[in-house]
Short mmCIF file of C-alpha atoms and ligand atoms in Angstrom, two decimals:
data_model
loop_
_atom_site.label_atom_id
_atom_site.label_comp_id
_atom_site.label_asym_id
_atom_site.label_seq_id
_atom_site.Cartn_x
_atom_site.Cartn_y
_atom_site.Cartn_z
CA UNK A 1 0.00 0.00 0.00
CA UNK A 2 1.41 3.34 -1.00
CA UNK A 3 0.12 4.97 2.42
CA UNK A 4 2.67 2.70 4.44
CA UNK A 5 5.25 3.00 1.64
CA UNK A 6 8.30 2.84 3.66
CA UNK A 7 10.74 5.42 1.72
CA UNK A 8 10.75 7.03 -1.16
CA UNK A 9 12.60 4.33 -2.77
CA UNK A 10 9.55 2.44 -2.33
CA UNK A 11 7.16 4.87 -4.02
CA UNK A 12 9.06 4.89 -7.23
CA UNK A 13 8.89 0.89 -7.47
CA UNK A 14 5.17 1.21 -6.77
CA UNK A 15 5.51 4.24 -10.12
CA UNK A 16 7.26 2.00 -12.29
CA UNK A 17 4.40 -0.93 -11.92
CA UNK A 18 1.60 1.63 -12.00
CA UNK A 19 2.24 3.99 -15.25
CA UNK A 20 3.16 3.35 -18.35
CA UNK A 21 7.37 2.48 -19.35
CA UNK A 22 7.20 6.03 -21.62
CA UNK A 23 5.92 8.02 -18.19
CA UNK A 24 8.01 6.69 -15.83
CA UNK A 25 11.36 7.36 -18.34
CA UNK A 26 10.41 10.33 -18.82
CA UNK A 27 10.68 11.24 -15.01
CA UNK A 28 13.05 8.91 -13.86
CA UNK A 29 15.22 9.61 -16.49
CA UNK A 30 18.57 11.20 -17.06
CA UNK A 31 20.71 12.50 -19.70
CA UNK A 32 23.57 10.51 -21.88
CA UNK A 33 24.33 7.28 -19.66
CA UNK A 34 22.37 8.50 -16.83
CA UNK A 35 25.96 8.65 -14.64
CA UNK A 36 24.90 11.63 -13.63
CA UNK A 37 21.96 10.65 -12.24
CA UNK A 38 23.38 7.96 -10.29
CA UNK A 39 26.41 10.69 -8.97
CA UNK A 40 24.30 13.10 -7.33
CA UNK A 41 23.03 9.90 -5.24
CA UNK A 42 26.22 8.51 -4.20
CA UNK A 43 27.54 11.80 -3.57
CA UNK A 44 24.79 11.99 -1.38
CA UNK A 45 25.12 8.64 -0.09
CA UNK A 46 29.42 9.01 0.58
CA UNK A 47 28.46 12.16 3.30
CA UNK A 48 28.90 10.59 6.48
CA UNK A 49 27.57 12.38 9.77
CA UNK A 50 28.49 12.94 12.91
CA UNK A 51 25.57 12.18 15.92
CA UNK A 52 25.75 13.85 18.85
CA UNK A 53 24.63 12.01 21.97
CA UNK A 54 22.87 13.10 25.13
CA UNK A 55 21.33 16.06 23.68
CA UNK A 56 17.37 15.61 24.11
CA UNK A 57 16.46 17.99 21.71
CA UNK A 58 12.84 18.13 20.44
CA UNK A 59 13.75 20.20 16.51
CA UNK A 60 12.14 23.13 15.23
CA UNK A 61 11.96 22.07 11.19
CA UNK A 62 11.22 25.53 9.87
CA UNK A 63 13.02 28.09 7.83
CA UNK A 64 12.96 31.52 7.23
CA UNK A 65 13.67 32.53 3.29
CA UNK A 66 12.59 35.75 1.48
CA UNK A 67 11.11 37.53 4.70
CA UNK A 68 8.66 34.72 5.24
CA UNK A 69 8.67 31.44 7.62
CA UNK A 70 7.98 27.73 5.81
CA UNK A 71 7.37 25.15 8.34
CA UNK A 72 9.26 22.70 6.63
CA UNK A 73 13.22 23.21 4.78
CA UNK A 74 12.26 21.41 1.84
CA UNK A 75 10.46 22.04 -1.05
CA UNK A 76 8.80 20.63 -4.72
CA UNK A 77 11.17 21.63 -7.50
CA UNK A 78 9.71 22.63 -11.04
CA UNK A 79 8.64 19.57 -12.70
CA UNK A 80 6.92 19.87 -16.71
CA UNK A 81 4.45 17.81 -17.75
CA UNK A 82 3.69 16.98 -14.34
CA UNK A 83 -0.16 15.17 -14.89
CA UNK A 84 1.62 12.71 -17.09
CA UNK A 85 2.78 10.68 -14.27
CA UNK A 86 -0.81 10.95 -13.28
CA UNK A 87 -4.05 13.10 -13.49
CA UNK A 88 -3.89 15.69 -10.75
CA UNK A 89 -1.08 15.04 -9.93
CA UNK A 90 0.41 18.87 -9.78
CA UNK A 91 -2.54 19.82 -8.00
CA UNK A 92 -2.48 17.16 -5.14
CA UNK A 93 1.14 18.60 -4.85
CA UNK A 94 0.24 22.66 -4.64
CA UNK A 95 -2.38 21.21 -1.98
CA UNK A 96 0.20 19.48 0.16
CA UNK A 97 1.88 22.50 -0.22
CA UNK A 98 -0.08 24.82 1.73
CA UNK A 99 -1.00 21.89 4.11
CA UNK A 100 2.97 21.35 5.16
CA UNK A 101 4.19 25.38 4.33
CA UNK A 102 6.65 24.17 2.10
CA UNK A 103 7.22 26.53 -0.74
CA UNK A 104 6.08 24.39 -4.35
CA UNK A 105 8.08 26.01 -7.63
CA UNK A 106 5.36 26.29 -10.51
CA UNK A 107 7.11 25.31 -13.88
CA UNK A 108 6.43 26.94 -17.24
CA UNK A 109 6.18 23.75 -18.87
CA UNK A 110 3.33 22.83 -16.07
CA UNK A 111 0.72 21.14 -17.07
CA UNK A 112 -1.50 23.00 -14.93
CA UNK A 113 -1.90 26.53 -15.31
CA UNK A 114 0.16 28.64 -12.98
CA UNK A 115 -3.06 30.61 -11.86
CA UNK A 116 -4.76 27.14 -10.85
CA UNK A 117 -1.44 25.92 -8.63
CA UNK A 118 -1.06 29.55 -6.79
CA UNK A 119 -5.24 29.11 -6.20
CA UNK A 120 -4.50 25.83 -4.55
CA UNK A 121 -0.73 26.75 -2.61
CA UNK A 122 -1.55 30.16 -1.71
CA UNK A 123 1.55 32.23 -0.65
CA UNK A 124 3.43 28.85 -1.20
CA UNK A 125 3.76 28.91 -4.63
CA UNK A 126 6.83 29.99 -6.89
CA UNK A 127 7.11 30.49 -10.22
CA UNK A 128 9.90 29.26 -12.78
CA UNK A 129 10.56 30.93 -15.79
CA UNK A 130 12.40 29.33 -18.76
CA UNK A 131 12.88 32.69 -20.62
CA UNK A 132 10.89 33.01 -24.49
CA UNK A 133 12.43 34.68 -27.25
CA UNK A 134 9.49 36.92 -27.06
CA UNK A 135 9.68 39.67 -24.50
CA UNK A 136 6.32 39.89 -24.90
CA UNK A 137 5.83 36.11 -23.46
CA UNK A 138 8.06 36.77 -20.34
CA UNK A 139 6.45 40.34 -19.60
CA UNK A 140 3.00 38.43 -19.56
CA UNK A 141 3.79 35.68 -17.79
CA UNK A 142 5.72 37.55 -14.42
CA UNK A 143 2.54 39.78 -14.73
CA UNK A 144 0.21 36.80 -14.59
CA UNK A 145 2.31 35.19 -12.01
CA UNK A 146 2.54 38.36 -9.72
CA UNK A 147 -1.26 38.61 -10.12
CA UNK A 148 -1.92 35.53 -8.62
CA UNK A 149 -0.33 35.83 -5.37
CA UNK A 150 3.45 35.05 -6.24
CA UNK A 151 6.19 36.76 -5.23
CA UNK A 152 9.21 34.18 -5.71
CA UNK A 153 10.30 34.30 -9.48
CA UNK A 154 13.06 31.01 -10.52
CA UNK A 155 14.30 31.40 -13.81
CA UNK A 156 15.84 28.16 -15.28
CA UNK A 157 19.29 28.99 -16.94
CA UNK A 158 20.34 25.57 -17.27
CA UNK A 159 18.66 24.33 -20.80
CA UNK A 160 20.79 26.39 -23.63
CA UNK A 161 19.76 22.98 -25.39
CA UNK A 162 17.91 20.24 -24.89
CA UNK A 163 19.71 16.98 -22.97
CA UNK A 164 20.38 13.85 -24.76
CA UNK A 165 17.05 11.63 -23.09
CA UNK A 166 18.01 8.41 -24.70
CA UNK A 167 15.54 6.95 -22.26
CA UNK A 168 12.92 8.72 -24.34
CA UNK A 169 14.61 8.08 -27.20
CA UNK A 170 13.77 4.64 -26.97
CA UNK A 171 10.16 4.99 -25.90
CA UNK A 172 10.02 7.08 -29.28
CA UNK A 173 8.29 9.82 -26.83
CA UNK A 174 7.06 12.84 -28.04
CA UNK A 175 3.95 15.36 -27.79
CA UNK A 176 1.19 14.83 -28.55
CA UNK A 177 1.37 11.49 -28.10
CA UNK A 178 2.28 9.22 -31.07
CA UNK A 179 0.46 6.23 -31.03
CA UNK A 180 2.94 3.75 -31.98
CA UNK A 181 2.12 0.12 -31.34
CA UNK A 182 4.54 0.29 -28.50
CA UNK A 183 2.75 2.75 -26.50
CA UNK A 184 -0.79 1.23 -27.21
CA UNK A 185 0.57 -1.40 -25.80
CA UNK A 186 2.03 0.54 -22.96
CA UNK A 187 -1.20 2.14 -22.20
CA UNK A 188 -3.20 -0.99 -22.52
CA UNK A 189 -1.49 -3.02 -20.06
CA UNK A 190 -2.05 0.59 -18.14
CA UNK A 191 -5.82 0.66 -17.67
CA UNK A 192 -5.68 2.42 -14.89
CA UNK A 193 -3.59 5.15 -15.78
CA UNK A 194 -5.51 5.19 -19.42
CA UNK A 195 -8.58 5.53 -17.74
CA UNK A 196 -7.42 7.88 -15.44
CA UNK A 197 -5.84 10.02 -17.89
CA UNK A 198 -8.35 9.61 -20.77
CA UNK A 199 -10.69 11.54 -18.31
CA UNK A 200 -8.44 14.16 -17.73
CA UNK A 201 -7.73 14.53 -21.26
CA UNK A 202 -3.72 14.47 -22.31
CA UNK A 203 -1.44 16.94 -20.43
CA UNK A 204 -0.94 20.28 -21.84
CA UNK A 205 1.04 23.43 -21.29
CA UNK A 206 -1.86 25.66 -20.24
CA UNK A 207 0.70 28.55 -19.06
CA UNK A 208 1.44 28.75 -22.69
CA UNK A 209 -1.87 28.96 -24.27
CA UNK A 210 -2.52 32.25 -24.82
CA UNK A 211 0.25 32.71 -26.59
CA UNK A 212 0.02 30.61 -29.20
CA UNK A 213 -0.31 32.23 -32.57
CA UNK A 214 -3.72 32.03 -33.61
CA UNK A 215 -4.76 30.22 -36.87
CA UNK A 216 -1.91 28.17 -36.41
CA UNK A 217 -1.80 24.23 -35.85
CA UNK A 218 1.12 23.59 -35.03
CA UNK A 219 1.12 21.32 -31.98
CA UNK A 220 1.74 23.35 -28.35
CA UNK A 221 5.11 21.56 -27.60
CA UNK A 222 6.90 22.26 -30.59
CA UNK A 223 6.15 26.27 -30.34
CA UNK A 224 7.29 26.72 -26.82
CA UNK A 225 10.31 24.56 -26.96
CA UNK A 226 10.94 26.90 -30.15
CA UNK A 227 9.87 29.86 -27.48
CA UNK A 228 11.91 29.09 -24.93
CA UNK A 229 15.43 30.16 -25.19
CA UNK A 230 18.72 28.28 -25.84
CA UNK A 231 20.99 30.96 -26.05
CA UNK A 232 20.04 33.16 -22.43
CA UNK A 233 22.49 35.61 -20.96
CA UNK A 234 23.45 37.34 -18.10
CA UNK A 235 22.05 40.52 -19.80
CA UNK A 236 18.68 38.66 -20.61
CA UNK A 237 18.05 39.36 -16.43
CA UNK A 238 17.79 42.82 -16.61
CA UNK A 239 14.74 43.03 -17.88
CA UNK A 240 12.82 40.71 -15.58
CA UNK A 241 14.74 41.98 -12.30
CA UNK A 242 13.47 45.53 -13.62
CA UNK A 243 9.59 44.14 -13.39
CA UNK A 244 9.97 41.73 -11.03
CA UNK A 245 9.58 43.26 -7.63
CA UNK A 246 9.46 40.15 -5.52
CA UNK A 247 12.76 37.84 -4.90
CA UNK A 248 14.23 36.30 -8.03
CA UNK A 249 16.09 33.35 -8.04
CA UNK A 250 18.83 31.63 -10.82
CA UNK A 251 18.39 28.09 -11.21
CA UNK A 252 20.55 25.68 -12.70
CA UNK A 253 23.94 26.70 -11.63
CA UNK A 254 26.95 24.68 -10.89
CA UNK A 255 29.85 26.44 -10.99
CA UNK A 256 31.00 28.89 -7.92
CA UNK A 257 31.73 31.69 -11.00
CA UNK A 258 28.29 31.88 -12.27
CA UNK A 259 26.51 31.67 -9.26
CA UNK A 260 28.40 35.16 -8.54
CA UNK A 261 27.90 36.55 -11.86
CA UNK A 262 24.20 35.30 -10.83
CA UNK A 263 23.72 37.58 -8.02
CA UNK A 264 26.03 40.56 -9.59
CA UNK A 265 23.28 40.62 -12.06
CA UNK A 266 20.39 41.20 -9.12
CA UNK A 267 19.30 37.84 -8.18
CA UNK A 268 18.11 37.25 -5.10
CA UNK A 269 19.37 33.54 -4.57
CA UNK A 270 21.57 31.19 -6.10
CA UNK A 271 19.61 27.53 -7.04
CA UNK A 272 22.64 25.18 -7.31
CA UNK A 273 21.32 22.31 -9.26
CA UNK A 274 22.39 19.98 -12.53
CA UNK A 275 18.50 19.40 -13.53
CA UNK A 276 18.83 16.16 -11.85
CA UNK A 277 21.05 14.64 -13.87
CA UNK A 278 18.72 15.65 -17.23
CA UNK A 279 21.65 17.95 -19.01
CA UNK A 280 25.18 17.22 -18.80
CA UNK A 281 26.06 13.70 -18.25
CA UNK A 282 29.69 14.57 -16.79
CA UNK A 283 28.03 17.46 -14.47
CA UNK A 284 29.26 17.38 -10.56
CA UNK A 285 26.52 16.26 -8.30
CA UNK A 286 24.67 18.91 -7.46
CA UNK A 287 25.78 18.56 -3.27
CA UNK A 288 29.56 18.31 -4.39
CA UNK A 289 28.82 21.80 -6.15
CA UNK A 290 26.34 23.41 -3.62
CA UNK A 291 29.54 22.97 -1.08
CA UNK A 292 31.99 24.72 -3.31
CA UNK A 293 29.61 27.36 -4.23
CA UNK A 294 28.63 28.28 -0.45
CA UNK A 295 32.48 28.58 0.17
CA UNK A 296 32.78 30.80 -2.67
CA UNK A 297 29.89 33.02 -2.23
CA UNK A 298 30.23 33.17 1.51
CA UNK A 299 28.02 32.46 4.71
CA UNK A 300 25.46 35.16 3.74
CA UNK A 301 24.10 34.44 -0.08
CA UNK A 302 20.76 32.68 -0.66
CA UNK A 303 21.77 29.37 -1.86
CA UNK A 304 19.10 26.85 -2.66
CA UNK A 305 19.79 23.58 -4.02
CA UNK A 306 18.43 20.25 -5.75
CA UNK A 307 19.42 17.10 -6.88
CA UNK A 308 19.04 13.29 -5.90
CA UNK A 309 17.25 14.26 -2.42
CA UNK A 310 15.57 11.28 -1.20
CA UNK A 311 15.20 11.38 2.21
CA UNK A 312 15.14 13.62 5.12
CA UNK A 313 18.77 12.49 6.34
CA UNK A 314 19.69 13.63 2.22
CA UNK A 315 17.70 17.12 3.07
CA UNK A 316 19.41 17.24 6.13
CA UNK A 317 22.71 16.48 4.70
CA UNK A 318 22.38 19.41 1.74
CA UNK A 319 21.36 21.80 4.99
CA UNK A 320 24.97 21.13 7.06
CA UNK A 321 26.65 21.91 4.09
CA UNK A 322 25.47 25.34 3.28
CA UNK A 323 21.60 25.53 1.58
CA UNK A 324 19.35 27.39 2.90
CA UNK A 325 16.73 25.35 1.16
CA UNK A 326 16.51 22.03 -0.28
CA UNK A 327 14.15 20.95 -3.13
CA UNK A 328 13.51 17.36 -5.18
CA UNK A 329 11.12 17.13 -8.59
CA UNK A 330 11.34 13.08 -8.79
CA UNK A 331 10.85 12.46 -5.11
CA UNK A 332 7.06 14.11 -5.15
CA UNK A 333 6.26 12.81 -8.83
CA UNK A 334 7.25 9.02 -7.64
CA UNK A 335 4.20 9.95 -4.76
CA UNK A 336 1.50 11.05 -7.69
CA UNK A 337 2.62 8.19 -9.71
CA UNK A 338 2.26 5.64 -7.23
CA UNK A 339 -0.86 6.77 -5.94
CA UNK A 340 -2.26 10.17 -6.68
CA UNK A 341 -2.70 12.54 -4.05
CA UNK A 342 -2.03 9.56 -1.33
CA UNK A 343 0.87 8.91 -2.89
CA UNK A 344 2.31 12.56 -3.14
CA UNK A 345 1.21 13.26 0.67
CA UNK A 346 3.51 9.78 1.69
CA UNK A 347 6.37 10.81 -0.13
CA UNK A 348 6.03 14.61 1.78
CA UNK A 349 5.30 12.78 5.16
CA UNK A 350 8.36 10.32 4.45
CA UNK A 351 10.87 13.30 4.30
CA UNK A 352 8.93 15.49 7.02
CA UNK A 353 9.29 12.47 9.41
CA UNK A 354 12.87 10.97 8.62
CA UNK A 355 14.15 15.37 8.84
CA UNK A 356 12.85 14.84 11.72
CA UNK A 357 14.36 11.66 13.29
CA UNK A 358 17.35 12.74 11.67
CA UNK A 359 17.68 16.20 13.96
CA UNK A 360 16.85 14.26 16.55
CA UNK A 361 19.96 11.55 16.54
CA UNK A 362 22.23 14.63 15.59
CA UNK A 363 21.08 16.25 18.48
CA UNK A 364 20.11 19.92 16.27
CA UNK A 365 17.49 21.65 17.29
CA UNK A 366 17.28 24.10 14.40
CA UNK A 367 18.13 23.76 11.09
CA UNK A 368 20.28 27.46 10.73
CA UNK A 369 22.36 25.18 13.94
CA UNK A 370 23.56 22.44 10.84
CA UNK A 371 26.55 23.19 9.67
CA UNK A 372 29.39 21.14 9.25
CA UNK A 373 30.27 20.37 13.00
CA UNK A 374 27.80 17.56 12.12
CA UNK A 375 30.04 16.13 9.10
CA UNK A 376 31.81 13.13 10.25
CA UNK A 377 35.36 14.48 8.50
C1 FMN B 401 10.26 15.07 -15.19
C2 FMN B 401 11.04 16.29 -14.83
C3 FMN B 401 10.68 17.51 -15.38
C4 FMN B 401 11.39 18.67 -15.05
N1 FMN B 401 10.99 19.88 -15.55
C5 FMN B 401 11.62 21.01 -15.17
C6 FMN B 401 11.14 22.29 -15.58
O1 FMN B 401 10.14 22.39 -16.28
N2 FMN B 401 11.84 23.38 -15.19
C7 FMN B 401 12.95 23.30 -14.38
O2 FMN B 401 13.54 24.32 -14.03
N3 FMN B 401 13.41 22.10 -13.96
C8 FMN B 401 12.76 20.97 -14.31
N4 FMN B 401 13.20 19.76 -13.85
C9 FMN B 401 14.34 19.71 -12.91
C10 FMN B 401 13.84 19.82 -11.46
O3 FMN B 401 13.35 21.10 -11.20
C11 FMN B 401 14.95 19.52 -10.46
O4 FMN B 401 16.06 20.31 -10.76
C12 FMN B 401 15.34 18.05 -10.41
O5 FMN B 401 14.22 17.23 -10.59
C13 FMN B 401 15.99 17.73 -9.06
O6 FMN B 401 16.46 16.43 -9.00
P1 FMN B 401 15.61 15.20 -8.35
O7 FMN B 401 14.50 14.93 -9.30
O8 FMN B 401 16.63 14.13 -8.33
O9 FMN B 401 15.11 15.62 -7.00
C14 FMN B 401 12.50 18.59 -14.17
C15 FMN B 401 12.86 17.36 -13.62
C16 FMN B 401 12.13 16.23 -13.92
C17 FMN B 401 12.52 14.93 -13.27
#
């Protein structure tokens, strides 16, 4: 039962019986070889801590982060095409969301629309921004955003082309679905997913739609990935730190040097992060770079981080050495996968609980006290 799933690990075994191959490759997924996707977990894995004994503390889990407290010091990274994995599935998410006060990071390539998530996260919800070639596009979409109740802005810098997703490759993927014989197949030995998402209707990229040339039949996916950007700059953040007055964060960074030229350029926050293993093959894992990039920016930057967190001893882990706020996309799409919105609250109660255990057998009682007094060097 997905309700007594016993870690995360779990819930994406439950995924991979419950959807079709093409939908779970296309979130478990990495790019090239998929060594990077394995490296930010044994990266993870090869951190050893330090318990502290005799302590008795009972921890205070919450953060503060852009002049606001979140009860919780993890979060639900930007995940497109979200409602494949299953029908509601975004939404169940933005619930859980408000229900923990854990922030939940909207993506452009959502397959709700950004206006339904921030209805159902309140003050919880982000937005992420890949940036369009049209000005127009970005103006409209930070407007829309800031009109429903956002005021964190992530823009994605870490896409100047697509990654090589042999996994999807394979599955001869690509929307709208193509119904090969393989993936009748797939969806037929699927009925409950097929049902499921026949109801729903296929996922979409709503926070595109009105944007869309009109007249024009060319299928949604192929004019936003020809929309969104390749070739961003530094320069291409002037404009959206000039109309953005909330706190704007760079995603996607790796390397200590950008994630300065990041903030020289008025961001906010730094998100250290190698798309979980989806772009570069040969990328760092994302907690061997969130260290160096903490010593290089110092102890007082915004640095936020992603990659390969599974568990509340990994969120714990990314805390003690130096972010100020941890995020996963798979770990919450394994819960909708496995079992809708059941599913997605087990995976958020499996990391709430294990933070918690884990605070307790390190003996912190805050999570601004982890630092790396707790790494077992
Ligand atoms: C299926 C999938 C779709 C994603 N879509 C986006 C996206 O639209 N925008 C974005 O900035 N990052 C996207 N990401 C990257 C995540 O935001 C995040 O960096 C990554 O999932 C973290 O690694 P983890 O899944 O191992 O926790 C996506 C990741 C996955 C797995």
């Amino acid at each position: 039962m997905v309700k007594a799933a016993p870690g995360i690990g779990d819930l994406a075994q439950a995924a991979r019986r419950r959807i079709p191959r093409f939908a779970f490759d296309f979130l478990d997924g990495g790019a090239g070889n998929e060594a990077g996707v394995r490296r930010n977990r044994e990266r993870l894995d090869a951190i050893l801590l330090k318990p502290r004994c005799a302590v008795g503390v009972d921890p205070d889990t919450s953060v503060c982060l852009f002049g606001r407290n979140y009860a919780l010091p993890f979060g639900v990274a930007p995940v497109g095409m979200g409602n494949l994995m299953w029908p509601g599935g975004d939404l169940a998410l933005a619930r859980l969301a408000a229900t923990h006060g854990i922030p939940l990071v909207v993506s452009t390539a959502a397959t709700t629309s950004l206006e339904e998530m921030a209805a159902a996260a309140g003050s919880n919800a982000w937005f992420q921004l890949y940036v369009a070639r049209d000005p127009a596009i970005n103006r409209d979409l930070l407007e829309r955003a800031w009109r429903a109740g956002i005021r964190v802005l992530v823009v994605t810098t870490d896409v100047p082309i697509p990654g090589d997703r042999r996994r999807d490759r394979r599955n001869r993927f690509v929307l709208p679905f193509r119904p090969t014989l393989s993936f009748i197949a797939q969806v037929i030995a699927h009925p409950e997913w097929a049902l499921a998402t026949l109801r729903a209707g296929p996922p979409g990229f709503p926070n595109y739609a009105p944007y869309r040339p009109r007249g024009v039949s060319r299928p949604m996916a192929e004019f936003m990935s020809e929309q969104i950007k390749g070739d961003f700059r530094w320069s291409d953040l002037a404009p959206l730190r000039q109309q953005w007055p909330g706190s704007l964060v760079v995603k996607g960074l790796l390397a200590p040097e950008d994630a300065a030229l990041a903030l020289e350029h008025g961001a906010d926050a730094v998100w250290v992060s190698n798309h979980g293993g989806r772009q570069l093959d040969s990328a760092p894992a994302a907690v061997d770079a969130l260290a160096r990039v903490r010593v290089a920016l110092g102890p007082h930057a915004v640095v936020l981080m992603d990659g390969g967190i599974r568990s509340g001893e990994d969120v714990a882990k990314a805390h003690i050495l130096g972010a100020n706020m941890v995020f996963s996309g798979r770990s919450f799409y394994y819960g909708t996968a496995a079992g809708g919105a059941a599913g997605a609250a087990r995976a958020m109660t499996l990391l709430a609980e294990d933070l918690r255990r884990v605070m307790v057998q390190l003996g912190a009682s805050g999570i601004a006290e982890l630092d790396r007094r707790w790494l077992w060097e």
